[in-house]
XYZ file of C-alpha atoms in Angstrom:
306
model
C 17.855 -9.238 65.728
C 17.441 -6.181 63.501
C 14.395 -5.448 61.338
C 16.158 -6.533 58.130
C 16.915 -9.999 59.533
C 13.360 -10.424 60.834
C 11.950 -9.495 57.416
C 14.274 -11.978 55.661
C 13.281 -14.828 58.000
C 9.582 -14.023 57.471
C 9.947 -14.136 53.691
C 11.928 -17.377 53.885
C 9.238 -19.075 56.018
C 6.553 -17.915 53.590
C 8.429 -19.404 50.617
C 8.935 -22.702 52.448
C 5.208 -22.870 53.269
C 4.252 -22.228 49.638
C 6.685 -24.891 48.450
C 5.284 -27.505 50.867
C 1.725 -26.617 49.829
C 2.575 -26.932 46.128
C 4.218 -30.348 46.581
C 1.240 -31.576 48.599
C -1.246 -30.434 45.960
C 0.874 -32.005 43.199
C 0.898 -35.461 44.738
C -2.775 -35.296 45.720
C -3.612 -34.288 42.164
C -1.663 -37.237 40.770
C -3.816 -39.653 42.767
C -6.987 -38.565 40.974
C -7.851 -40.916 38.080
C -8.794 -39.221 34.849
C -11.309 -40.810 32.507
C -10.778 -40.008 28.839
C -13.391 -41.174 26.392
C -12.204 -42.567 23.041
C -12.810 -40.336 20.048
C -16.315 -40.469 18.623
C -16.582 -43.140 15.924
C -18.228 -42.440 12.597
C -18.429 -45.417 10.278
C -17.378 -44.784 6.688
C -17.531 -46.907 3.530
C -14.323 -48.527 2.266
C -13.765 -49.834 -1.274
C -10.995 -52.399 -1.895
C -10.017 -54.032 -5.204
C -6.768 -55.400 -6.646
C -6.797 -56.585 -10.250
C -4.385 -58.784 -12.193
C -4.247 -60.713 -15.445
C -3.586 -63.830 -13.348
C -6.819 -63.617 -11.345
C -9.920 -65.636 -12.221
C -11.986 -62.467 -12.181
C -12.384 -58.974 -10.757
C -13.433 -58.675 -7.116
C -14.507 -55.505 -5.336
C -15.177 -55.566 -1.592
C -17.148 -52.727 -0.023
C -17.802 -52.490 3.706
C -17.975 -50.021 6.566
C -15.050 -49.196 8.804
C -14.985 -50.569 12.353
C -14.167 -48.691 15.533
C -10.508 -49.049 16.461
C -11.512 -49.257 20.138
C -14.471 -51.539 19.493
C -14.877 -55.305 19.668
C -12.085 -57.121 17.871
C -14.427 -59.903 16.736
C -17.218 -57.601 15.588
C -18.682 -58.822 12.269
C -17.840 -56.843 9.147
C -20.760 -54.797 7.858
C -20.679 -55.301 4.089
C -22.381 -52.949 1.650
C -24.289 -55.107 -0.833
C -26.561 -52.596 -2.570
C -24.115 -50.321 -4.401
C -23.722 -50.072 -8.185
C -20.212 -51.111 -9.225
C -18.759 -50.677 -12.716
C -15.301 -51.433 -14.104
C -14.258 -49.458 -17.174
C -11.403 -50.415 -19.507
C -10.209 -46.921 -20.413
C -7.817 -48.267 -23.048
C -10.480 -50.244 -24.979
C -13.403 -48.011 -23.966
C -15.292 -51.025 -22.659
C -17.154 -51.450 -19.351
C -19.126 -53.971 -17.333
C -21.371 -53.887 -14.267
C -20.418 -56.251 -11.451
C -22.977 -58.369 -9.631
C -22.818 -59.254 -5.948
C -21.576 -62.731 -4.976
C -22.833 -63.395 -1.463
C -20.574 -66.431 -0.912
C -17.510 -64.176 -1.221
C -19.101 -60.962 0.066
C -17.811 -59.097 -2.955
C -18.888 -57.650 -6.268
C -17.618 -59.963 -8.955
C -17.211 -60.637 -12.669
C -15.583 -63.779 -14.054
C -12.545 -63.439 -16.319
C -14.374 -65.388 -19.034
C -16.787 -62.461 -19.332
C -14.378 -59.596 -18.742
C -10.633 -60.212 -18.813
C -8.031 -57.856 -17.354
C -5.553 -56.882 -20.072
C -1.828 -56.216 -19.745
C -0.791 -52.539 -19.947
C -4.416 -51.382 -19.929
C -5.724 -48.580 -17.744
C -8.893 -49.229 -15.732
C -11.349 -47.125 -13.775
C -13.586 -48.337 -10.943
C -16.929 -46.516 -10.485
C -19.027 -46.997 -7.340
C -22.448 -45.406 -6.741
C -23.985 -45.788 -3.254
C -27.717 -45.768 -2.570
C -27.449 -42.448 -0.734
C -26.185 -40.834 -3.940
C -22.498 -40.715 -3.020
C -20.177 -41.527 -5.899
C -16.508 -42.479 -5.987
C -14.005 -43.681 -8.561
C -10.320 -44.529 -8.998
C -7.914 -45.377 -11.799
C -5.042 -47.883 -12.013
C -2.779 -49.347 -14.685
C -1.933 -53.030 -15.124
C 1.804 -53.892 -15.362
C 3.222 -55.242 -18.617
C 3.047 -59.011 -18.097
C 5.180 -59.696 -21.186
C 8.059 -57.576 -19.990
C 11.002 -59.834 -19.155
C 12.204 -59.001 -15.649
C 15.970 -59.353 -15.700
C 17.024 -60.163 -12.138
C 20.735 -60.735 -11.504
C 22.607 -61.996 -8.432
C 25.597 -59.746 -7.751
C 26.721 -60.694 -4.224
C 26.096 -63.679 -2.003
C 27.311 -65.846 0.890
C 25.798 -68.859 2.660
C 27.477 -70.552 5.624
C 26.644 -72.854 8.528
C 28.305 -72.305 11.900
C 28.067 -75.663 13.670
C 29.365 -74.068 16.874
C 26.744 -71.358 16.924
C 24.462 -71.059 19.937
C 21.943 -68.962 18.010
C 18.444 -70.226 17.247
C 19.604 -70.901 13.680
C 23.160 -71.820 12.600
C 22.527 -70.551 9.064
C 23.924 -67.209 8.033
C 23.527 -65.694 4.598
C 23.376 -62.556 2.545
C 22.205 -61.840 -0.966
C 22.210 -58.809 -3.230
C 20.247 -58.702 -6.468
C 19.619 -56.219 -9.239
C 16.614 -55.612 -11.448
C 18.028 -54.227 -14.667
C 14.918 -53.408 -16.693
C 12.102 -52.198 -14.443
C 8.931 -50.709 -15.851
C 8.742 -47.019 -15.065
C 6.331 -46.067 -12.302
C 5.863 -49.539 -10.782
C 7.280 -51.103 -7.610
C 9.344 -54.304 -7.675
C 10.052 -56.754 -4.897
C 11.499 -60.297 -4.993
C 10.277 -63.158 -2.815
C 12.566 -66.170 -2.999
C 14.120 -69.391 -1.715
C 17.865 -70.030 -1.788
C 19.189 -73.035 -3.721
C 22.492 -74.227 -2.201
C 24.891 -77.153 -2.612
C 26.413 -78.931 0.389
C 30.187 -79.262 -0.180
C 30.078 -82.699 1.477
C 27.569 -83.998 -1.087
C 28.293 -82.393 -4.477
C 25.417 -82.507 -6.918
C 22.774 -82.524 -4.181
C 20.863 -79.299 -3.652
C 18.781 -77.967 -0.807
C 16.172 -75.214 -0.663
C 16.340 -72.767 2.208
C 13.311 -70.590 2.658
C 13.937 -66.873 2.599
C 10.257 -66.097 2.320
C 10.372 -62.745 3.994
C 9.458 -59.499 2.376
C 12.013 -57.858 4.648
C 11.456 -54.169 5.099
C 8.614 -53.199 2.746
C 10.148 -49.776 2.486
C 12.907 -51.402 0.440
C 10.531 -52.013 -2.445
C 11.943 -50.442 -5.544
C 10.289 -47.817 -7.686
C 11.212 -48.650 -11.259
C 12.788 -46.064 -13.538
C 13.829 -46.825 -17.083
C 17.559 -47.411 -17.516
C 18.374 -47.476 -13.795
C 19.855 -50.541 -12.094
C 18.137 -51.151 -8.763
C 19.950 -53.059 -6.006
C 17.963 -55.346 -3.686
C 19.531 -56.472 -0.415
C 17.574 -59.127 1.441
C 17.405 -58.748 5.199
C 18.941 -62.119 5.995
C 21.670 -62.409 8.620
C 24.985 -61.068 7.333
C 27.828 -63.532 7.698
C 30.500 -62.385 10.173
C 33.390 -64.869 10.646
C 34.524 -63.234 13.901
C 33.789 -65.444 16.899
C 35.097 -68.759 15.660
C 33.062 -71.930 15.444
C 33.124 -74.609 12.769
C 32.245 -72.611 9.651
C 31.093 -74.601 6.609
C 30.919 -72.586 3.399
C 28.038 -73.687 1.160
C 27.872 -72.932 -2.557
C 24.904 -70.816 -3.584
C 23.624 -72.020 -6.980
C 20.747 -69.616 -7.411
C 17.348 -68.534 -6.145
C 13.824 -69.737 -6.843
C 12.183 -66.367 -7.288
C 8.724 -64.850 -7.375
C 9.103 -61.362 -8.799
C 6.254 -59.060 -7.744
C 5.418 -55.829 -9.521
C 2.625 -53.506 -8.438
C 1.459 -49.931 -8.553
C 1.935 -47.336 -5.849
C -1.405 -47.793 -4.073
C -0.790 -51.506 -3.664
C 2.570 -50.519 -2.160
C 0.970 -48.001 0.217
C -1.618 -50.505 1.378
C 1.036 -53.152 1.960
C 3.036 -50.736 4.098
C -0.029 -50.025 6.222
C -0.873 -53.698 6.604
C 2.737 -54.486 7.540
C 2.662 -51.825 10.254
C -0.520 -53.123 11.894
C -0.613 -56.831 11.033
C -0.921 -59.298 13.939
C 0.146 -56.688 16.499
C -2.489 -55.966 19.181
C -0.430 -53.023 20.481
C 0.024 -51.309 17.114
C -1.028 -47.732 16.664
C -3.635 -46.972 14.004
C -2.013 -46.546 10.607
C -2.883 -44.176 7.818
C -4.102 -46.092 4.791
C -3.303 -44.201 1.626
C -5.991 -44.550 -1.009
C -6.947 -43.333 -4.443
C -10.757 -43.313 -4.263
C -12.309 -39.891 -4.906
C -14.812 -37.796 -2.903
C -13.349 -38.649 0.520
C -14.235 -42.340 0.237
C -11.640 -44.645 1.791
C -10.081 -47.473 -0.163
C -7.785 -48.658 -2.916
C -8.166 -49.704 -6.536
C -4.835 -50.991 -7.839
C -3.097 -53.587 -10.021
C -0.302 -56.122 -9.628
C 1.444 -58.993 -11.362
C 4.092 -61.621 -10.572
C 6.359 -64.072 -12.344
C 8.034 -67.252 -11.116
C 11.570 -67.875 -12.338
C 14.969 -69.280 -11.450
C 17.943 -66.921 -11.220
C 21.304 -68.665 -11.287
C 24.582 -67.433 -9.856
C 26.698 -66.045 -12.721
């Protein structure tokens, strides 16, 4: 064997040794458990208030945040010694809220201070450590007629279906006169007529918000389609299909400002799910204080099939 061959074999053996050593160290390293501490928790105050002309008063809840990795059943630490004021910017009127211990919230009854349609309000909060925060919201126009219209529909029963529910339906609606800058979302039940018993009507609950991202931001003069996330009827597959006649919907039409919308999205993402990741709660309180001050309204109405 010449010198060149001996040198090649030596280098090859060295590379094989290094490879075996690396693999051994890799697997040994994987067997070592690593302990990672959760991020340090710093409690912060949170201010929450949603106002409406339909409420019996104005409520403001103020409490400290809780550790995401802490005890699930840990009691909420309410802040009861802040100064809380609500200012009607439109009428240049204000009132100081007292603390109602039975509800753990700052409160004023609507008989003393009523929320007005189309008015702009500001919430002022002063903490005992000198920190101050505020936020502004506008109340929707409660006298604005919301013109919902059904534009597409289907409701069937497949008696041969093996699914958990034999009902299959779809519904598309339009809101023709939204108020600019507010979000709209319908919550409704379907009113249908069984072809076997004409004149008799049944209510089928469709009480699902669906995807909250489908909420509609109103813009003057723009027709906004709403497609509920019910099961879309597909006749392929056979079965005994019975076509029902949709007569209309029993509707609750919600309208709210953007911070109500943001908070709903966050709640939807984390609600009743123990494995959910922490969600970012958008807020409108100033000076790095967490929380939301916003307004909403709703109307109950029947919308008939044209």
